[in-house]
Every structure is written in C-alpha cells, then in structure tokens.
Coordinates of C-alpha atoms and ligand atoms in Angstrom, one line a residue:
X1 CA 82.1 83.9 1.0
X2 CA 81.1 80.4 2.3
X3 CA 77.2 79.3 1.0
X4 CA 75.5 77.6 3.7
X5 CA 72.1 77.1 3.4
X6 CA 69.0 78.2 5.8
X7 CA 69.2 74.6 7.0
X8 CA 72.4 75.3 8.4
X9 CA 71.2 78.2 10.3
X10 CA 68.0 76.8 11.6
X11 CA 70.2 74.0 13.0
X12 CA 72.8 76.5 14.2
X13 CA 70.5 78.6 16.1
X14 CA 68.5 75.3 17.8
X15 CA 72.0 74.6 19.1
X16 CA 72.0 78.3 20.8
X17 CA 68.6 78.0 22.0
X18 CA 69.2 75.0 23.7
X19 CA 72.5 75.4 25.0
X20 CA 70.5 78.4 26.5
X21 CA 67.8 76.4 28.1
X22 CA 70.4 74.5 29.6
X23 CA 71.9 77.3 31.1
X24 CA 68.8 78.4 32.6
X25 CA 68.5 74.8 34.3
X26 CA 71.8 75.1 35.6
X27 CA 71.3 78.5 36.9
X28 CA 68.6 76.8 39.3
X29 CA 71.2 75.6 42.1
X30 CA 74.8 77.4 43.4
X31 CA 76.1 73.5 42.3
X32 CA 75.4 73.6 38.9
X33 CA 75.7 78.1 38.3
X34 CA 79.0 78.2 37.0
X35 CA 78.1 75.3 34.2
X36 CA 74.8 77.4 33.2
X37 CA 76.9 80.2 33.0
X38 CA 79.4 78.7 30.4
X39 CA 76.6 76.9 28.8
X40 CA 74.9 80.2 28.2
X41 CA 78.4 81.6 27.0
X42 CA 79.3 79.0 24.5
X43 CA 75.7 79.7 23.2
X44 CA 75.8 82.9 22.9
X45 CA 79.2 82.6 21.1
X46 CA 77.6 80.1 18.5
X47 CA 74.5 83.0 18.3
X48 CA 77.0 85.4 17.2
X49 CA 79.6 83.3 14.8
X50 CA 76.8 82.2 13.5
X51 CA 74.8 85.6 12.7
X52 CA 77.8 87.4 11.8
X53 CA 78.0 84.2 8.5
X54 CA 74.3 85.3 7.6
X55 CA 74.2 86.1 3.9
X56 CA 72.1 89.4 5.0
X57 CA 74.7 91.0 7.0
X58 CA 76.7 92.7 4.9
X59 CA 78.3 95.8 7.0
X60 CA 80.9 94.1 8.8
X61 CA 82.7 97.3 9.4
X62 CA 79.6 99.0 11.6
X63 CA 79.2 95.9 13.4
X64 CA 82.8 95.3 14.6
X65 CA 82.8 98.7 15.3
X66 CA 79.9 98.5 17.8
X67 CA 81.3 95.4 19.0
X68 CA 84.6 97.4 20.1
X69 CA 82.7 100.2 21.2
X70 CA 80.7 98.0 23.5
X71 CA 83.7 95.7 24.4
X72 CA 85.4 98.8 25.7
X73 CA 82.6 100.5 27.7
X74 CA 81.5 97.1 28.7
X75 CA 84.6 95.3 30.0
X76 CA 86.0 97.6 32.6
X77 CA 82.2 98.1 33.8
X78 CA 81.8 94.5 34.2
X79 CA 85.6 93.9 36.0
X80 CA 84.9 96.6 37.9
X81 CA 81.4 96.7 39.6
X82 CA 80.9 95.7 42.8
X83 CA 78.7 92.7 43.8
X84 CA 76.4 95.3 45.6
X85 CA 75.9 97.4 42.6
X86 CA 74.6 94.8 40.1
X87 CA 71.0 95.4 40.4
X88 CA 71.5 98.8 39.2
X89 CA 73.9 97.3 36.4
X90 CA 71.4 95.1 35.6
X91 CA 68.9 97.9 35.1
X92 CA 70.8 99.7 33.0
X93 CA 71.6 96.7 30.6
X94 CA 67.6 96.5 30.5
X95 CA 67.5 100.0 29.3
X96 CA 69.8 99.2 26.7
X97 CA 67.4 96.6 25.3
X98 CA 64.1 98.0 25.6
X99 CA 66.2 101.5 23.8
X100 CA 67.0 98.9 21.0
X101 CA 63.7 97.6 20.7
X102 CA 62.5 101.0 19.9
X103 CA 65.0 102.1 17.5
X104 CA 64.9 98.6 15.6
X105 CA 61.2 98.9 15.4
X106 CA 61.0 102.6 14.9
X107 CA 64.0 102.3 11.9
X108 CA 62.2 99.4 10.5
X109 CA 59.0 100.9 10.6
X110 CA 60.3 103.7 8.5
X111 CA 62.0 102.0 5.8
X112 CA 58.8 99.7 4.8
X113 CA 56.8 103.4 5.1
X114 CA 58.9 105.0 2.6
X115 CA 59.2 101.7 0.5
X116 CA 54.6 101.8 0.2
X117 CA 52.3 99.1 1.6
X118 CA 53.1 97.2 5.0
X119 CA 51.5 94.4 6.2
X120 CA 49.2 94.4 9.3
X121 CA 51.1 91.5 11.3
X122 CA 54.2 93.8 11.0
X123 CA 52.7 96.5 12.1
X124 CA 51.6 94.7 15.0
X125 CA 54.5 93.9 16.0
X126 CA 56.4 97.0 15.0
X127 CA 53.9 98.7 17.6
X128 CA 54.0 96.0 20.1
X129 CA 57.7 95.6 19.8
X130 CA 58.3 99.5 20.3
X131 CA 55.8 99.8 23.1
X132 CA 57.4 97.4 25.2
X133 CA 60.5 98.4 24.6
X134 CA 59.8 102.0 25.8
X135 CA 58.7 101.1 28.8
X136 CA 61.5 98.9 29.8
X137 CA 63.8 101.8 28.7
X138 CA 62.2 104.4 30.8
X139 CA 61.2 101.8 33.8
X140 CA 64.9 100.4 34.0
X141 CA 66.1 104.3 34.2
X142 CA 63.8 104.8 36.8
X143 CA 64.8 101.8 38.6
X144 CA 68.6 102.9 37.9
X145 CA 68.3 106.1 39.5
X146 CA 66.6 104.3 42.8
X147 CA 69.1 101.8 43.4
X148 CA 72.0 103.8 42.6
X149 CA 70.7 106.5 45.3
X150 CA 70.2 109.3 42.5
X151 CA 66.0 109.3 43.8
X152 CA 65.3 108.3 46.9
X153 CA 63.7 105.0 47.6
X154 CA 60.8 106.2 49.2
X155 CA 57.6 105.2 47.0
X156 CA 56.7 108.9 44.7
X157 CA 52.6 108.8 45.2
X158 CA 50.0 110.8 44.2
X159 CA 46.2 110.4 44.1
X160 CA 44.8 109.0 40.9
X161 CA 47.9 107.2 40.1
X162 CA 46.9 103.9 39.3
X163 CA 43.5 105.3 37.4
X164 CA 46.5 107.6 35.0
X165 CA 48.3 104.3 34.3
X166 CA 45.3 102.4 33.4
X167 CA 44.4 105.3 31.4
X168 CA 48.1 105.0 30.0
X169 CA 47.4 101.6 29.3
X170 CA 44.3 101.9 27.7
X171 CA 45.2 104.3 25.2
X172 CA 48.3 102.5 24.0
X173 CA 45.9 99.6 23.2
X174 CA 43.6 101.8 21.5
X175 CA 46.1 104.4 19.4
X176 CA 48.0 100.6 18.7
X177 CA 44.7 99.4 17.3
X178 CA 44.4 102.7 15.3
X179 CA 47.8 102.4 13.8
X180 CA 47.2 98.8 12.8
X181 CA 44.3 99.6 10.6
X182 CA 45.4 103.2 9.1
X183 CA 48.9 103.5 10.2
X184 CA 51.1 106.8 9.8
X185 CA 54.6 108.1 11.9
X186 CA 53.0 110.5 14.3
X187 CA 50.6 107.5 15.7
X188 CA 53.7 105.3 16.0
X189 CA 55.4 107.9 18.0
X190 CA 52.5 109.1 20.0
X191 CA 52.0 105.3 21.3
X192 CA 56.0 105.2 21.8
X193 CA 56.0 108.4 23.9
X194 CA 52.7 107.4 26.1
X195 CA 54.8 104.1 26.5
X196 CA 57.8 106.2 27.6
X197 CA 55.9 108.1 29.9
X198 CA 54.4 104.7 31.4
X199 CA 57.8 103.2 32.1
X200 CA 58.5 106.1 34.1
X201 CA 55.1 106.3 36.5
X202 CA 54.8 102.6 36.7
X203 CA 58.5 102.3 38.7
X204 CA 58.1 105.9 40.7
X205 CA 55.7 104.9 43.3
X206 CA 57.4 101.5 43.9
X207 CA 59.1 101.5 47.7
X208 CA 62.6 100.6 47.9
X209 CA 61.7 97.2 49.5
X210 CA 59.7 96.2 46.7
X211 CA 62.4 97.1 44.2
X212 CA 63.4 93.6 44.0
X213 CA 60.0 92.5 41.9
X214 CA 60.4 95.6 39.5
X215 CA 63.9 94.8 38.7
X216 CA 62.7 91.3 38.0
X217 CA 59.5 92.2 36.0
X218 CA 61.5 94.7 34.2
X219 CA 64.2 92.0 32.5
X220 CA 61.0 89.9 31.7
X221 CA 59.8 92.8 29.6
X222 CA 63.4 93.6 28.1
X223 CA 63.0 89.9 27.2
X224 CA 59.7 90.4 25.6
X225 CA 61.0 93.4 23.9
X226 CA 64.0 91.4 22.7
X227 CA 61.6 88.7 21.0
X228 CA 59.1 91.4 19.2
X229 CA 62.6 92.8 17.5
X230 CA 63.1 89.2 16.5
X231 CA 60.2 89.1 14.9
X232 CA 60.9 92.5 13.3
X233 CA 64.3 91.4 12.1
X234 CA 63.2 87.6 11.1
X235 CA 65.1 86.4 13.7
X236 CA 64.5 83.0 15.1
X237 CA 67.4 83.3 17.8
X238 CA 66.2 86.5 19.3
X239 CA 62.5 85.4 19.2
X240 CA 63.5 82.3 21.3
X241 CA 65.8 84.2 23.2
X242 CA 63.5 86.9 24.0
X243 CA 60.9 84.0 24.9
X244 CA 63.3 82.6 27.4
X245 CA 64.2 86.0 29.3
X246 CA 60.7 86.9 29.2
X247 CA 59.3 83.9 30.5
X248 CA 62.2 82.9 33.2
X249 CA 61.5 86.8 34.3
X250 CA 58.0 86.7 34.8
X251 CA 58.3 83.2 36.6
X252 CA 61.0 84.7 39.1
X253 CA 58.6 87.9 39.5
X254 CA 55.6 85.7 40.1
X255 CA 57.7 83.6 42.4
X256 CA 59.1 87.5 44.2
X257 CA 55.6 88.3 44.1
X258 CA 54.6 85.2 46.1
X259 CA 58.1 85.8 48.5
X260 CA 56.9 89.2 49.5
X261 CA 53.0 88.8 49.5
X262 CA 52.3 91.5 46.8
X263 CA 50.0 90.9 43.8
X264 CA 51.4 90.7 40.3
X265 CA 48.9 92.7 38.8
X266 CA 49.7 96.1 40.8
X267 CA 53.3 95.5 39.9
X268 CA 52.1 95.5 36.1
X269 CA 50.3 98.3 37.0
X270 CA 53.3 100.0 39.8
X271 CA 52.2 101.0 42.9
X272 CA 51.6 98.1 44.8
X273 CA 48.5 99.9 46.3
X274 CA 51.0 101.9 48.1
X275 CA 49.0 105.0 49.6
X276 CA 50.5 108.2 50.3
X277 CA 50.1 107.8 54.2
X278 CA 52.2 104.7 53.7
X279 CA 55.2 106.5 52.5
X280 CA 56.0 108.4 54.8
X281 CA 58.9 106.6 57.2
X282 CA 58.5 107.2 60.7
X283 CA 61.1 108.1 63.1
X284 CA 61.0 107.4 66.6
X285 CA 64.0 108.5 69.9
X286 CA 63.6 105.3 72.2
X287 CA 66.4 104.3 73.7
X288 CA 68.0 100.6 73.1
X289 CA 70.0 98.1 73.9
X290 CA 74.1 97.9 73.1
X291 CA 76.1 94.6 73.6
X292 CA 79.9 94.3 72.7
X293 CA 81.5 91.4 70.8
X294 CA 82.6 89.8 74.3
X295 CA 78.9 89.8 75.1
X296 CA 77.9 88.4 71.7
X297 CA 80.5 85.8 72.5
X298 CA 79.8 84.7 75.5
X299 CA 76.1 84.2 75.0
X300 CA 76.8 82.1 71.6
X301 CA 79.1 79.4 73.6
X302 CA 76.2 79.1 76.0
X303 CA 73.9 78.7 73.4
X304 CA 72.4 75.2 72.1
X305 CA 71.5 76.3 68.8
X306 CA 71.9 79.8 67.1
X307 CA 70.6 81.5 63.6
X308 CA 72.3 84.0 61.7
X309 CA 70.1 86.2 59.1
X310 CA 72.3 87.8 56.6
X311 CA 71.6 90.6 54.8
X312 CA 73.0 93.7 52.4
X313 CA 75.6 94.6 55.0
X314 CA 77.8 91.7 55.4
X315 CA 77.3 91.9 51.1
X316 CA 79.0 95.6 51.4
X317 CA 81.7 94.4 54.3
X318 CA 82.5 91.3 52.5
X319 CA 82.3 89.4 55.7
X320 CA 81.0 86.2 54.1
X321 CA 84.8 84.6 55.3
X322 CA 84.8 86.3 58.5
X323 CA 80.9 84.8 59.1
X324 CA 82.3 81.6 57.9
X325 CA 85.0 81.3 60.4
X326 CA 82.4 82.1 62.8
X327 CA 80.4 79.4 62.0
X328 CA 84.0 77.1 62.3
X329 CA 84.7 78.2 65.9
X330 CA 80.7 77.7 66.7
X331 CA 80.6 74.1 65.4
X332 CA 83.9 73.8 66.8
X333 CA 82.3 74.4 70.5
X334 CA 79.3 72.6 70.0
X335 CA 77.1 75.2 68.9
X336 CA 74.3 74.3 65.9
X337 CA 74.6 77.0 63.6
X338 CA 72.1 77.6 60.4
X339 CA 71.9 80.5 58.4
X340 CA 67.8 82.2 57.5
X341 CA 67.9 83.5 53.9
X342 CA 65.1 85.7 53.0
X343 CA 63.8 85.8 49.3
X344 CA 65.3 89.7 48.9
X345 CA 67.8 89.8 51.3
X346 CA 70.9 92.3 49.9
X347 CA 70.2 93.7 46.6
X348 CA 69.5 90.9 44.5
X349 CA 68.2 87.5 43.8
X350 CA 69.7 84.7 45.9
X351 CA 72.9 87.6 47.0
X352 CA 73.2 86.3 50.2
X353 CA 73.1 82.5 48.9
X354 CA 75.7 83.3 46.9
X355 CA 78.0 84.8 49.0
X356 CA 77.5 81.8 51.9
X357 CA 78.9 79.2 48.9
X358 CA 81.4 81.9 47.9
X359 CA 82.4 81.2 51.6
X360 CA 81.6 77.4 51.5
X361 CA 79.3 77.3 54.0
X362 CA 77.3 74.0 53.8
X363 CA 74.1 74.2 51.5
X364 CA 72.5 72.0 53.9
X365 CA 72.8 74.5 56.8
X366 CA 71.3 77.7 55.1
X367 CA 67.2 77.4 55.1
X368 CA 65.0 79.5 53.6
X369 CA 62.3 81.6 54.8
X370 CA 59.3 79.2 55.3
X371 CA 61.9 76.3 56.2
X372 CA 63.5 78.7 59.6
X373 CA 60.9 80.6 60.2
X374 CA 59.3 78.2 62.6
X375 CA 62.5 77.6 64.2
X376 CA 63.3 81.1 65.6
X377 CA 61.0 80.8 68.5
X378 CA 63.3 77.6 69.5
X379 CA 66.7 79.2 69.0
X380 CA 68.6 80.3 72.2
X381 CA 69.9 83.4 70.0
X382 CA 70.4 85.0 66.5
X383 CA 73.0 87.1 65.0
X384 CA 71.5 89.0 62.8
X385 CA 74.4 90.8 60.2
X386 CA 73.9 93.7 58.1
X387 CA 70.1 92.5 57.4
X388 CA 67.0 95.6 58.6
X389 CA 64.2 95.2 56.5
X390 CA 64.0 92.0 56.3
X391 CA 63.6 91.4 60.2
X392 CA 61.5 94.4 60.8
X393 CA 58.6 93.3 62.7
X394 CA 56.9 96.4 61.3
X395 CA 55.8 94.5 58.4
X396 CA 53.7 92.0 60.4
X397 CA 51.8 94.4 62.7
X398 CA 52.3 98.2 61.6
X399 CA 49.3 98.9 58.4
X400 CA 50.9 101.9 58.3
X401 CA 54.2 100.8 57.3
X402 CA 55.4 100.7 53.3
X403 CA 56.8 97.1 55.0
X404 CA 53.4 96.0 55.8
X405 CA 52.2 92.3 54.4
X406 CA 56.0 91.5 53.4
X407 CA 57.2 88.4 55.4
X408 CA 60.0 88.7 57.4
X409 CA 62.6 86.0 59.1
X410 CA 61.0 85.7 62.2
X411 CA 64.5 87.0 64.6
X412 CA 62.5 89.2 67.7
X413 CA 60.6 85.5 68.4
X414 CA 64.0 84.4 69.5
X415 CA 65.3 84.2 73.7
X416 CA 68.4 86.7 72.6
X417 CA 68.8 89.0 69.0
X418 CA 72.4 90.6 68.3
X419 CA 72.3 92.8 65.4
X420 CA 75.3 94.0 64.0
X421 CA 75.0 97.3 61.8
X422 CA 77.0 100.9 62.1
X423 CA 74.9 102.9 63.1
X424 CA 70.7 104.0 63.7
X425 CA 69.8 104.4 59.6
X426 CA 67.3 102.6 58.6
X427 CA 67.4 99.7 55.5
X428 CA 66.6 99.9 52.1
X429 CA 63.1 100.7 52.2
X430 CA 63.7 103.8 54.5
X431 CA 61.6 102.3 57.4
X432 CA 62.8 102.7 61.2
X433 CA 63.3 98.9 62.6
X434 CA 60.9 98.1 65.5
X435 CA 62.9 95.2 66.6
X436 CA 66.1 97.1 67.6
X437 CA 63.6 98.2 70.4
X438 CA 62.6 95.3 71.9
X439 CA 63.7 94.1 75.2
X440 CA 65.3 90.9 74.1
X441 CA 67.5 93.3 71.3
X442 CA 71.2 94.4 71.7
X443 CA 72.8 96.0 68.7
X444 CA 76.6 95.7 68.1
X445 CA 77.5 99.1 66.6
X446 CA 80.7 98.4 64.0
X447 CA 81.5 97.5 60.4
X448 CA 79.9 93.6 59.9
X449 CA 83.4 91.9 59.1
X450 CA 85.7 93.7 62.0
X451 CA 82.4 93.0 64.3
X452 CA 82.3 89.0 63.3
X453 CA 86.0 89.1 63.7
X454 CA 85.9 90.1 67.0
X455 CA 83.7 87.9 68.4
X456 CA 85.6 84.9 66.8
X457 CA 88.7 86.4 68.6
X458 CA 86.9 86.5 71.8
X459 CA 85.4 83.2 71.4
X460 CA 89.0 81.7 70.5
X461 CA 90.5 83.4 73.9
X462 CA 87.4 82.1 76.2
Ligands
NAP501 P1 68.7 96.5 54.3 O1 67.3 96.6 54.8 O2 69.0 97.4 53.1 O3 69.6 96.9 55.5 C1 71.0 96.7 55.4 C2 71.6 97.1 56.7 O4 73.0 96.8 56.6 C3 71.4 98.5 57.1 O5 70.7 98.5 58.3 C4 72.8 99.0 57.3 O6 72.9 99.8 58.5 C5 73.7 97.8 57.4 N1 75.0 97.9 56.8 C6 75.4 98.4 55.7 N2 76.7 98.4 55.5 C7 77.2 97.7 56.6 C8 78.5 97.3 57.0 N3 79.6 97.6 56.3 N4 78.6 96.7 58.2 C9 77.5 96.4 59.0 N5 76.2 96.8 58.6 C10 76.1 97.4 57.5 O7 69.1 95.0 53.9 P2 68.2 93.7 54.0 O8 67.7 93.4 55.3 O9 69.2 92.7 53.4 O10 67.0 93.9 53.0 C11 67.2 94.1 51.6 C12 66.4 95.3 51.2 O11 66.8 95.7 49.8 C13 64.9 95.0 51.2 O12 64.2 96.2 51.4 C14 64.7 94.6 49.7 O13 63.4 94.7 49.3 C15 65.6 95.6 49.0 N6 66.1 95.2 47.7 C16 66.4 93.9 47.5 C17 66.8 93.4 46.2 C18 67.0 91.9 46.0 O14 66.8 91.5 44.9 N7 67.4 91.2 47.0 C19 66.9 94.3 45.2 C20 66.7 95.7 45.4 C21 66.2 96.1 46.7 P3 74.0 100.9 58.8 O15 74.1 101.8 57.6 O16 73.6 101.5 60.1 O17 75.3 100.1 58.9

C-alpha cells in the first residue's frame, strides 16, 4: 500500500473543492454549463481516487460493492429519465443524502456510546447532522410524491399548522440541547423522529406552484446535511462540499423566493401563509375563444413584433426545434421575435432556457421576466406555448387564488394572445387560467410541436 502523507490529502482535496467552485461559476451561463459540468466531474473523480487511497478505508470489498449497486440502479435511471421528470429525480437524490446523514450520524453516534465518554462538539453535530438530515429525507419524499403526481399538488392545510411546526422546531432545539448536556439513544432518536415528522408537514401545505422554492431549499439542506456528516466522519471534502450545495442552494432559493414574491422564512417554516380558503381551485364554464394555426399565421406575418412565453408543455412535446424554425420563418418575413422566460417556467430551474440553447436560439433574444415584461403592452401579439401558470392573471388581481402575489409574464396586456395547449386543464398549481377568457384570447387546441409545425407550414404556403 502507497504511504502518502495528510499533506497529500489536504492538497488533493483543495484540488476537488476548487475544481468544484469552478463548476459552480460555470454553471452560472448556458455558454460556459457544459465546462462546469466536467469541471465538477473531474473533481468529483479526484474526491473519490483520492478517498478510496485514505489509510482509514480499509473495506474495499463493501465499498465497490455499493459502488456497483449504485452504478447499476443509477445508470439506467439517469439515461433514461426524461428532462420533465428531473425535479422529482432530483428529490429523490436529496432523500438519499439527508437518509445518509442520519444513518452516518446515528451509526457514529452509537459506536462512541458503547466505546464511554463523547465529547460535546460531537454530539452537537451528531444531533445537528441527524436533524437535518431527517428532514431533507422526509421533505424530498414529500416533494417526490408531488411532482411525480402520487399527491396532488394542491397545498394540504389545516388550522394551526404553522404554530405545530414552530412547536416542531422548538422542541428539536430544546431535546438537542438536552442531549448535548446528558446525552442517551432514546433522546437522539426522539429529536430524529420529530425531525422526520417536520420534513413531512413543512412540504405538505406547499402549492404546486411554489414547488419550485422547496425543491431548491430542500438540496440546500441535503447540502447542509452532507457537511455535518463531514464533520462526523473528519472529512474536509464533504464539509466543503456540503458548504458549497448548501450555500449555492439557499442563494438560488433566496433568489426563487425573490422570483415569486414569497418570504424565505415561511418556506423554512412551509406554508407560505397559504390559508385553507386559498386552496381550493376554482372552476368556472365561460365560453372562449378558438383560433386555428392558419389564424395564428396570418396574424404573426402582420405583426411588427411578437413574444413567445414558453413553458412546461413545449418541455413535454419537445418542440424547442419546431419553435426554433418558427422563429426562422418569422425573422425570415420580417417579424421581431423574442422569447419571455419566467423564473419557474417548466419544472425546473432555467428548463425553458435550456431547451431555447438546446435549439440555438440566440441568448440575446430570450429576456427575462422584469426585462419583457414591460414590453408586452407594445407587442402586436404573443404565442404563448405550453406555459398556464405562469401567464395567469389570477395571480395579480384574485386574493383568493394559491397564485396570488407570484409575478407573471405580463401576455393578456398584449393587442392579440394565442395559447397553444390540449385541452381546458389547468397548470401545475391546479388553478383555472383567467386569461384564456379574455376577449383579446384564442387558444389553439393541439399537441405544442404538431401546433408550431403547422403554423410554420402555413406561414411557408402564404
Ligand atoms: P404549467 O402551469 O404547468 O402549464 C403547462 C401547460 O402545458 C398546461 O396548461 C398543459 O395544458 C400544457 N401542456 C402540457 N403538455 C402539452 C403538450 N404536449 N402540448 C401542448 N401543451 C401542453 O406550466 P408553466 O406555465 O411552465 O408553469 C410551471 C409551473 O410548474 C408553475 O406552477 C411552477 O411553480 C411549477 N413548478 C416549477 C418548477 C421549476 O423549477 N420551474 C418546479 C416544480 C414546479 P394541457 O394539459 O391542456 O395541454
């Protein structure tokens, strides 16, 4: 076995960390993604040459083991899963981690038990560690289950809610505090199962719309999770890397937080200040407008400028090329096209952004929210494709409406709005769109790819 010394390590694991921060950076713009992704790779494959050399890992059967029990669950998932459903693959993953926080500081906890004293700052972060972790495991079920359709994504309310999570909260401190100064099993798994109990209240009464945040929050605590096991294990690497999920995750929920106008301490606390009134989606039997893809066409080659707001349908059609071409034949005839990207538009972080480069359409043409907004009111028309919640003008003026206070791409300001969906269901959040029933309206009733087709074929036979 090769001797290398902690020097070697410590310099070994710097190289991870920053090959990961570099990542991260590079993660910041569509340009650079694909280098932050290797980056990240090559560090994590230095993280994992390098651990496996450790002179205190000595089972190399168990661990090659779990590798190729991982590698073959893993794999397939990961080839397999469709753009659409990584949110919920992503909350899963955090389950795994806030599930190994818990066993790591549960198993550790019981080895120094049996072996007599054990010191107070390990205790603190055995309790910490495990805490956090049980709540990202339960949370990241919850949120799962709600983004894979098992529970609906209507927000679960009840009366006293927030006042039994603060209560929740308040004892975890307190038993923690206990355990610290006198510290025994049951405690430890008293505060763990409060903590599990937590995870599950604090993601049931978020509304699907507001999923987004929780799913964000939730991998900044897996990342806090993962840095109280580094601490646990003595583990430099996964303290750092912890810090970095942690803190990249709670930056991306504050700046979700600030997209849809919500307040980061009711997401800590779930809820929202979502009332039980406010759950309840209305449903309403006015009549509206249809248009065909002829009439879609013909109004965009008389049109100056147009907007198109993308959303989770033209993710689940794959008609990013078909929108694309659309966009040629516009420009083509004249026509300034730019594309409105809302902050949680689709089902995940910058999905639609993604998708427009997959389909190189020009960065310079897609705008975001507080960029187009102003510029609806001065666009001759907007396509609107596969996007609901995101336009719904409910959220502006209904109080009622689990919407209300989110800001929307400003589409029904607009002299014409086509909206291409298949049918009357609502979006994500469950909520009946208001604009589909004003006058300057016309929905286009088809799958978003064949629909985008079309009118390119009727704007190339015109
Ligand atoms: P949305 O409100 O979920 O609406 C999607 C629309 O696409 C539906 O009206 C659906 O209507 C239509 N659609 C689905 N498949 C289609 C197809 N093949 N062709 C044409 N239309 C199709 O989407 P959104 O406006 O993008 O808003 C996103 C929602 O998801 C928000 O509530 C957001 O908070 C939530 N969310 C976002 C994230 C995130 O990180 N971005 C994560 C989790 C949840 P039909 O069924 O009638 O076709």
């Amino acid at each position: 076995m090769i001797n290398l010394s902690g020097d070697f390590f410590a310099f070994a694991y710097l190289v991870a960390t920053v090959l990961f921060v570099f990542g991260l950076k590079g993660l910041s713009h569509p340009k650079t993604a694909l280098r932050g992704n290797l980056l990240s790779m090559v560090g994590m494959g230095v993280a994992i040459v390098v651990t496996l050399l450790r002179p205190d890992v000595k089972n190399y059967g168990v661990i090659f083991a779990g590798l190729l029990a991982g590698a073959a669950i893993g794999v397939p998932v990961a080839t397999r899963i469709q753009m659409t459903a990584m949110p919920q693959l992503v909350a899963a993953l955090h389950s795994f981690v806030g599930l190994a926080a818990v066993l790591v500081a549960g198993g550790t906890y019981l080895i120094h038990a049996s072996s007599g004293h054990v010191d107070a700052v390990l205790l603190f972060e055995l309790v910490v560690g495990s805490a956090i972790g049980a709540i990202t495991f339960t949370g990241s079920l919850v949120a799962f289950a709600k983004l894979q359709g098992l529970v609906g994504s209507a927000p679960l309310v009840f009366k006293g809610q927030h006042a039994l999570n603060a209560g929740l909260f308040g004892a975890i401190a307190l038993l923690s505090a206990i355990f610290i100064a006198s510290p025994n099993a049951p405690l430890f798994w008293a505060v763990t199962a409060i903590a599990l109990a937590l995870g599950f209240l604090v993601v049931l009464p978020i509304g699907g719309s507001d999923m987004p945040v929780v799913v964000s929050m939730l991998n900044s605590y897996s990342g806090w999770a993962a840095s109280a096991t580094g601490f646990t294990l003595n583990n430099p690497l996964l303290i750092a890397t912890g810090a970095l999920v942690g803190s990249s995750g709670a930056i991306l929920s504050y700046i979700m937080c600030k997209a849809m106008n919500r307040s980061l301490v009711n997401v800590i606390l779930g809820g929202f200040g979502t009332t039980a009134e406010q759950s309840a989606a209305e449903t309403t039997t006015k009549p509206c407008k249809t248009a065909s893809t002829e009439d879609a066409a013909f109004a965009f080659e008389n049109a100056t400028n147009i907007i198109v707001v993308p959303g989770y349908g033209m993710a689940v059609a794959q008609a990013q090329h078909a929108v694309k071409e659309l966009y040629e034949q516009l420009h083509h005839k004249g026509v300034e096209v730019k594309f409105a990207i809302h902050p949680v538009a689709g089902r995940m972080p910058g999905h639609m952004n993604v998708l427009l480069a997959e389909s190189e359409i020009p960065y310079d043409d897609v705008l975001e929210l507080d960029e187009v907004n102003p510029e609806f009111a001065r666009a001759d028309a907007v396509l609107v494709i596969g996007a609901n919640d995101v336009v719904n003008p409910a959220a502006r003026s209904n109080k009622s409406s689990p919407l209300y206070g989110m800001p929307i791409l400003d589409a029904y300001k607009s002299k014409m709005v086509y909206v291409i969906k298949r049918s009357m269901n609502p979006g994500y959040s469950g909520v009946e769109n208001e604009l589909f029933y004003h006058d300057n309206c016309s929905l286009i009733f088809g799958d978003a790819k064949k629909v985008c087709e079309g009118i390119v074929n009727s704007l190339k036979a015109e």
